[in-house]
mmCIF file of C-alpha atoms in Angstrom:
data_model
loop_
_atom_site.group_PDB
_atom_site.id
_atom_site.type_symbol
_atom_site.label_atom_id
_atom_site.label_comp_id
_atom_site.label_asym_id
_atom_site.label_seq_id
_atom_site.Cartn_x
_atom_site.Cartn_y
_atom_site.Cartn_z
ATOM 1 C CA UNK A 21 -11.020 -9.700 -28.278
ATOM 2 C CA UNK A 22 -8.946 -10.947 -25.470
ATOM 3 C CA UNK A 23 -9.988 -14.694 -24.186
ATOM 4 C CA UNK A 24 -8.113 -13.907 -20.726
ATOM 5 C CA UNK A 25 -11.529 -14.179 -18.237
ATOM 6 C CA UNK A 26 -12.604 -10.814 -16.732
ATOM 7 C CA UNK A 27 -11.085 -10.601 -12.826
ATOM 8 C CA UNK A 28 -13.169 -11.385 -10.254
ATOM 9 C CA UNK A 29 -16.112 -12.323 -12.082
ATOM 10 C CA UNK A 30 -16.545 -8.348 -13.215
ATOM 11 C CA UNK A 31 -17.687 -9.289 -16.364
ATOM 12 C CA UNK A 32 -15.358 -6.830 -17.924
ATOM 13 C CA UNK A 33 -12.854 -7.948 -20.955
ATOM 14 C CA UNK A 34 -9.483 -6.125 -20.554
ATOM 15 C CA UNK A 35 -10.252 -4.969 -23.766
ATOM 16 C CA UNK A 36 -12.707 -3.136 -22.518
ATOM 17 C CA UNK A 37 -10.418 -1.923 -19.876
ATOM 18 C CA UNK A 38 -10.826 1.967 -19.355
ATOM 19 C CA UNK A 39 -7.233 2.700 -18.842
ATOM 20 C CA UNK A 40 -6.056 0.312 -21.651
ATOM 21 C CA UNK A 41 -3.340 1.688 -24.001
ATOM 22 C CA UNK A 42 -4.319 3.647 -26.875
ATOM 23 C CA UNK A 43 -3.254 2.915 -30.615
ATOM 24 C CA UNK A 44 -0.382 4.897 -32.227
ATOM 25 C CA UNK A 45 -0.881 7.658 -34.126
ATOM 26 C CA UNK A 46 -1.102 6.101 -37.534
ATOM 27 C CA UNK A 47 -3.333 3.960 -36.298
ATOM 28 C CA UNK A 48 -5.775 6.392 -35.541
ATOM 29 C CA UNK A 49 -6.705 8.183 -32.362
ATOM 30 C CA UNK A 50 -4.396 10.862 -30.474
ATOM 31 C CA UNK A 51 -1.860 9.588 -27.490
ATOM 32 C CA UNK A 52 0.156 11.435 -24.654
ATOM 33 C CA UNK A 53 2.711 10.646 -27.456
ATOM 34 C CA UNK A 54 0.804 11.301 -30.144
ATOM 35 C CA UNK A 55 1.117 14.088 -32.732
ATOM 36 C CA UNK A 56 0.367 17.667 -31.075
ATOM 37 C CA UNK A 57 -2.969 19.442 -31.822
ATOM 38 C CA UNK A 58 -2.890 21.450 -35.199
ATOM 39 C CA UNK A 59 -1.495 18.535 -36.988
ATOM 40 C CA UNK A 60 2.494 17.891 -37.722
ATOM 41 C CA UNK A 61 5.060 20.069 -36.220
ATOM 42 C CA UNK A 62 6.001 21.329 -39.847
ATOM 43 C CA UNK A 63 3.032 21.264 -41.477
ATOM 44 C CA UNK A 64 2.988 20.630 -45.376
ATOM 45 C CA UNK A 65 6.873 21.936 -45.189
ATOM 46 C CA UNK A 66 9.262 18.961 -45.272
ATOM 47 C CA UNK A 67 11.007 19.187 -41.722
ATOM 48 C CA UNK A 68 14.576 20.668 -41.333
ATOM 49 C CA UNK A 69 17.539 18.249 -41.681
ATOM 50 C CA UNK A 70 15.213 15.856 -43.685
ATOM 51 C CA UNK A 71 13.513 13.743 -40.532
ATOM 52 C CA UNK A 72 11.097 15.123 -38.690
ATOM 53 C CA UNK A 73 12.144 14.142 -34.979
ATOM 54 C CA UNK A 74 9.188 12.310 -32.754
ATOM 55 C CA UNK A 75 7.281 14.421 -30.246
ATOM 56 C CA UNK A 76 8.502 14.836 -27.109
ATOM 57 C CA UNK A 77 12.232 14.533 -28.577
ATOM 58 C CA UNK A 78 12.207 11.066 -28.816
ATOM 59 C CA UNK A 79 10.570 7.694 -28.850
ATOM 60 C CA UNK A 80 11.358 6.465 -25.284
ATOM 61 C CA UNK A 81 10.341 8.254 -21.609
ATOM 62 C CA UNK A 82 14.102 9.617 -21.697
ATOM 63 C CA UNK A 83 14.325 11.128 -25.502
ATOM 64 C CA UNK A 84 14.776 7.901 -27.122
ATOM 65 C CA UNK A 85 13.334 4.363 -28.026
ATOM 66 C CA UNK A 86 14.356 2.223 -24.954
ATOM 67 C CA UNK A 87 15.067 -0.921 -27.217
ATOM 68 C CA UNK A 88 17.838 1.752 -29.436
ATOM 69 C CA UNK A 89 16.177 0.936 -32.700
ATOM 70 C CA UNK A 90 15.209 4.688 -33.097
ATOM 71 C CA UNK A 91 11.524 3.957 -33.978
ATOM 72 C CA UNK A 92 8.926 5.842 -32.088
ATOM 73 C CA UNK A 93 6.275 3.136 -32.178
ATOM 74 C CA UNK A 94 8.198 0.758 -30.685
ATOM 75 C CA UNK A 95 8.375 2.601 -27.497
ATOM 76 C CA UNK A 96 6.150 0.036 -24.660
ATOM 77 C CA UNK A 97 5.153 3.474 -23.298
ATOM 78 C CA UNK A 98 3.451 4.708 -26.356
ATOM 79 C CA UNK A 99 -0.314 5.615 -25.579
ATOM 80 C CA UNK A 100 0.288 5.362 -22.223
ATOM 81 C CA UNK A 101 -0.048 8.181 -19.270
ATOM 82 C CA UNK A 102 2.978 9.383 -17.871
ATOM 83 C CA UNK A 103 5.245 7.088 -15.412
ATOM 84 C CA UNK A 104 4.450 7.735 -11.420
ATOM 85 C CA UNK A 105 6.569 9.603 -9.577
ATOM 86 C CA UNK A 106 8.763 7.694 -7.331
ATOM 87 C CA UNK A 107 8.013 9.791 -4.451
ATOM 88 C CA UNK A 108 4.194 9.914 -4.434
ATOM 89 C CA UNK A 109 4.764 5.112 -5.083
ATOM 90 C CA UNK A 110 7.025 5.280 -1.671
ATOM 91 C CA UNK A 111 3.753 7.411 -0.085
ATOM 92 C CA UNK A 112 1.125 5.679 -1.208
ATOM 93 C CA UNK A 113 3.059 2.199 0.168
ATOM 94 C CA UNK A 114 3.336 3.285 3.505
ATOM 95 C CA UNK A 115 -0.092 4.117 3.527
ATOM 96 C CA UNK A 116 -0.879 0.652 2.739
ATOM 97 C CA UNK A 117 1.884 -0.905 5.068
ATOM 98 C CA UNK A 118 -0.062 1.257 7.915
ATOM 99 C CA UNK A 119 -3.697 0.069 7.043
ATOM 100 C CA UNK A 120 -2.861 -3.504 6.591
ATOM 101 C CA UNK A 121 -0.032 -3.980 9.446
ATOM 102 C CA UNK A 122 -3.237 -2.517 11.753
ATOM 103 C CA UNK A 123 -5.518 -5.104 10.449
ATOM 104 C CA UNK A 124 -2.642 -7.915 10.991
ATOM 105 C CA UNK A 125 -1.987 -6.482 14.342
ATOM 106 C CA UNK A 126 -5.334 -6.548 15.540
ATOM 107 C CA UNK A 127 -6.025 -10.024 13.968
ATOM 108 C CA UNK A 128 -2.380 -11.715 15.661
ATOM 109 C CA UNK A 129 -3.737 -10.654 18.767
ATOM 110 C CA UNK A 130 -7.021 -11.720 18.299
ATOM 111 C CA UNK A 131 -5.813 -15.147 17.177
ATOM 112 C CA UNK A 132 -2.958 -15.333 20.071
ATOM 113 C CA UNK A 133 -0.362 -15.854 17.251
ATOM 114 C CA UNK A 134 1.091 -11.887 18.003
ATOM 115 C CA UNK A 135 5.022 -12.592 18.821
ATOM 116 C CA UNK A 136 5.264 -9.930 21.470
ATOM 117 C CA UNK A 137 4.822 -10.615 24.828
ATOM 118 C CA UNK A 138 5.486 -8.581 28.428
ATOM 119 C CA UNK A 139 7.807 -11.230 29.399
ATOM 120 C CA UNK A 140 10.886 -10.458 26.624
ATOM 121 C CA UNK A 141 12.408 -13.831 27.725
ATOM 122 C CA UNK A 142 8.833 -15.496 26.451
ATOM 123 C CA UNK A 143 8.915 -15.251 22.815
ATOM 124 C CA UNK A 144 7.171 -18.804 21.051
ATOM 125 C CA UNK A 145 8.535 -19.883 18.132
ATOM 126 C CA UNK A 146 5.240 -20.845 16.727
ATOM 127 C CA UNK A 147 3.524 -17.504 17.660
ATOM 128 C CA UNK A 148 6.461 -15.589 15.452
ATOM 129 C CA UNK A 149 5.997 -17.736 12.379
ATOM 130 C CA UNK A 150 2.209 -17.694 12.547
ATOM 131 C CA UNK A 151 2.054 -13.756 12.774
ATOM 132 C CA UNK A 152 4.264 -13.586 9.833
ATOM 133 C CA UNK A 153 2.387 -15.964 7.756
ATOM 134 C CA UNK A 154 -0.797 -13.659 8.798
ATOM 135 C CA UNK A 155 1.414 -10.800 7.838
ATOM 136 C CA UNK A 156 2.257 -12.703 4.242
ATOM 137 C CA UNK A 157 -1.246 -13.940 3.773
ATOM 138 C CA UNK A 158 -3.141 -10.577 4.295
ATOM 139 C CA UNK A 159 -0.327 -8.241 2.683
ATOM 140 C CA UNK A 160 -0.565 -10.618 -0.546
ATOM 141 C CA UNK A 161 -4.820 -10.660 -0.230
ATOM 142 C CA UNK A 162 -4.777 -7.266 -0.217
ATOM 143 C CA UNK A 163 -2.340 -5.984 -2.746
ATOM 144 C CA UNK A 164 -4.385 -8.706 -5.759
ATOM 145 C CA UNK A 165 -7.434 -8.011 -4.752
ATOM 146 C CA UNK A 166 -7.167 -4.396 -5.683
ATOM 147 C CA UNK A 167 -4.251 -4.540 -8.372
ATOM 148 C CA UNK A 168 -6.751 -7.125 -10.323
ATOM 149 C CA UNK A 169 -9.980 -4.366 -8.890
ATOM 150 C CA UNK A 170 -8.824 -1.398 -11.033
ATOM 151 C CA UNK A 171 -4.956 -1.109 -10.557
ATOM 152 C CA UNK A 172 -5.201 0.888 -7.383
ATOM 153 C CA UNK A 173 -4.494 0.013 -3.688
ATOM 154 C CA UNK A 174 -5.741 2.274 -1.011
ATOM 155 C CA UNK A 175 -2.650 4.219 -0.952
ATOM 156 C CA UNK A 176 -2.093 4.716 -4.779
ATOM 157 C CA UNK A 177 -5.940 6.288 -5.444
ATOM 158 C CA UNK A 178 -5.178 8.805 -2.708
ATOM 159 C CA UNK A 179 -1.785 9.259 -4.586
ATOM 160 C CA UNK A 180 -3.745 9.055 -7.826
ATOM 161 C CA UNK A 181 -1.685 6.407 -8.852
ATOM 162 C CA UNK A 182 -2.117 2.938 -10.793
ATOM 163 C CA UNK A 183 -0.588 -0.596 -11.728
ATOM 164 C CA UNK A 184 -0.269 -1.341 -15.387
ATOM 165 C CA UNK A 185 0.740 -3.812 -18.157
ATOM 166 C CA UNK A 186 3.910 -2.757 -19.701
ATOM 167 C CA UNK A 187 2.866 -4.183 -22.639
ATOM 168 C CA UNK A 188 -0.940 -3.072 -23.465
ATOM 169 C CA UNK A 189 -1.448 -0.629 -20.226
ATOM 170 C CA UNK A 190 -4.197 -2.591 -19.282
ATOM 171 C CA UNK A 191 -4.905 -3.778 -15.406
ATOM 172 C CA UNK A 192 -2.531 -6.829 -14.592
ATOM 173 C CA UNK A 193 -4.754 -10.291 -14.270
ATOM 174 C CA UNK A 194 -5.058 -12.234 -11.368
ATOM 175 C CA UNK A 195 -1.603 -13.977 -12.063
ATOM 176 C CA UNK A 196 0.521 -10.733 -12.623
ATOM 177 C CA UNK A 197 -1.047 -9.379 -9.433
ATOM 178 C CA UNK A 198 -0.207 -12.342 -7.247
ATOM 179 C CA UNK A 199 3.140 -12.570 -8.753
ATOM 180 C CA UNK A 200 4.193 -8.851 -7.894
ATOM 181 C CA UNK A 201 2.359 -9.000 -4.805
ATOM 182 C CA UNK A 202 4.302 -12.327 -3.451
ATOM 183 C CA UNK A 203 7.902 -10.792 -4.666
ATOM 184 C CA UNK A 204 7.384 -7.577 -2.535
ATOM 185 C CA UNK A 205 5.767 -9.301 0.439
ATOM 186 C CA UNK A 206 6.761 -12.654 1.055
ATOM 187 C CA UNK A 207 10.342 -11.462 1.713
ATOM 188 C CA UNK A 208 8.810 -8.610 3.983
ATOM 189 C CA UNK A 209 7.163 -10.546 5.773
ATOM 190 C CA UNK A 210 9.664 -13.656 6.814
ATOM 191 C CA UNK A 211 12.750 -12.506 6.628
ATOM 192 C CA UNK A 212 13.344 -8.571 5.631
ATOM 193 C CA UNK A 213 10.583 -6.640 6.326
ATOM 194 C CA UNK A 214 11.274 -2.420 6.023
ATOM 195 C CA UNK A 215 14.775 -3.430 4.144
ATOM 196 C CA UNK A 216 13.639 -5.718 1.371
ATOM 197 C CA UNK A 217 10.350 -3.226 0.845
ATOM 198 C CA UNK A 218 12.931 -0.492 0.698
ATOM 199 C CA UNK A 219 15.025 -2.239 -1.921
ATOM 200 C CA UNK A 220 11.912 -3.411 -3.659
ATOM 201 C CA UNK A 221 10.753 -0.411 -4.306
ATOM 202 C CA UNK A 222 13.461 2.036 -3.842
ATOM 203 C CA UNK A 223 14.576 0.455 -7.598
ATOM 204 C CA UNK A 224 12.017 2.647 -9.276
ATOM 205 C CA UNK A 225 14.520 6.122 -8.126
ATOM 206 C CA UNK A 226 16.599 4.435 -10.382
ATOM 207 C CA UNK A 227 15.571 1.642 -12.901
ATOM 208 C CA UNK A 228 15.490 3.600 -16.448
ATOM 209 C CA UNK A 229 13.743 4.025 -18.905
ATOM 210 C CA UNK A 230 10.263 2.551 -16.919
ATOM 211 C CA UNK A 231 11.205 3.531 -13.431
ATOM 212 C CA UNK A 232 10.155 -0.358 -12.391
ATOM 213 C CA UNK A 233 10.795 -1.618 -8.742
ATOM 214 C CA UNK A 234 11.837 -5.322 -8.497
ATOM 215 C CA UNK A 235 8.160 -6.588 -8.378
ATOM 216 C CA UNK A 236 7.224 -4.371 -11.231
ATOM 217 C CA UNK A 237 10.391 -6.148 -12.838
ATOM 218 C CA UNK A 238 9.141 -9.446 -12.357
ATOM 219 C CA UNK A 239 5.550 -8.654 -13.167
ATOM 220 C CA UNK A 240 6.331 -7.118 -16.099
ATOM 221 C CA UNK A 241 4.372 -3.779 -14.852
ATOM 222 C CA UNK A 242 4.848 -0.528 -14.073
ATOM 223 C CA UNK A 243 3.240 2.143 -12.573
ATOM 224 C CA UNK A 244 1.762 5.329 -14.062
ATOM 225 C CA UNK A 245 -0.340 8.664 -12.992
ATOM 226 C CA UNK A 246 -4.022 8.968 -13.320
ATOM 227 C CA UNK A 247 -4.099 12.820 -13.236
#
């Protein structure tokens, strides 16, 4: 049993986590990877060629282990659902980039820290940095709090999408979280904005074998379907 506390106070051990990976086949218990129903592909016959090839073609997401050692169990992916598409992660982040840049526009004028005025000549220096430390602050908030919650921002459970350990599948801690959060949003929100995010995640088209964007690369996470 894992000695890692339970996030937020849920009282919940990752290894009790829901979506955590499951064991290899010869370690009991059947896997998106796992041998197909009805038992070996072969049966009792010894396979052609004398090895019987690992489901799915090979051990990694692409036909082969990732690590080229040719064993099937050493694939990170192993017990695992399958890797998001890229398409429905770039969806699912706008959504988010909507619902929070509302809540940070409505809160930088609230505040008087907004960095658009009618006068275009009247810009404060102060009011630009302070929006975009809102920005940074509330992008960040948001992103742990529901990365730690269950894996899922707003945007990703409409996309029925999740964040994931590479390593044991389970939902990233409160340090993973805050660590991909900070690499995709800090730079969004001083210096880069819609290009950096774009980079960022734009990686996953074409990062192989995990399909990882920069923050998942730095987290150590990627992200995976929950259909």
């Amino acid at each position: 049993m894992s000695s890692e506390p339970p996030p937020f106070g849920s009282g919940r051990s990752p290894d009790d986590d829901p979506f955590r990976k499951q064991p290899p086949p010869d370690q009991g218990g059947g896997t998106p990877h796992g041998t197909p129903p009805g038992g070996p592909p072969y049966g009792s016959r010894p396979p052609p060629y004398g090895n019987e090839p690992p489901p799915h073609g090979g051990g990694g997401p692409y036909g082969g282990d990732p690590y080229g050692g040719g064993s099937f169990p050493n694939d990170p992916l192993l017990g695992m659902p399958p890797l998001a598409d890229s398409g429905k992660r770039v969806l699912a982040r706008l959504m988010d980039m909507i619902l929070v840049g509302i809540v940070v526009g409505l809160l930088a004028w609230a505040f008087r820290v907004s960095q658009y005025t009618v006068d275009t000549n009247d810009i404060e220096f102060s009011k630009s940095v302070g929006q975009e430390v809102l920005a940074a602050v509330l992008y960040i908030a948001y992103d742990t709090f529901f990365t730690v919650r269950n894996g899922q921002t707003l945007g990703k459970r409409v996309m029925k999408l999740r964040v994931a350990n590479l390593s044991d599948g389970n939902t990233p801690s409160t340090q993973t979280s805050l660590l991909r959060a900070a690499v995709l949003w800090i730079p969004f929100a001083f210096c880069c904005a819609c290009v950096w995010t774009a980079i960022a995640g734009g990686w996953s088209f074409f990062d192989k074998p995990f399909k990882q964007g920069l923050h998942d690369k730095a987290a150590k996470t990627v992200v995976v379907s929950t259909e």
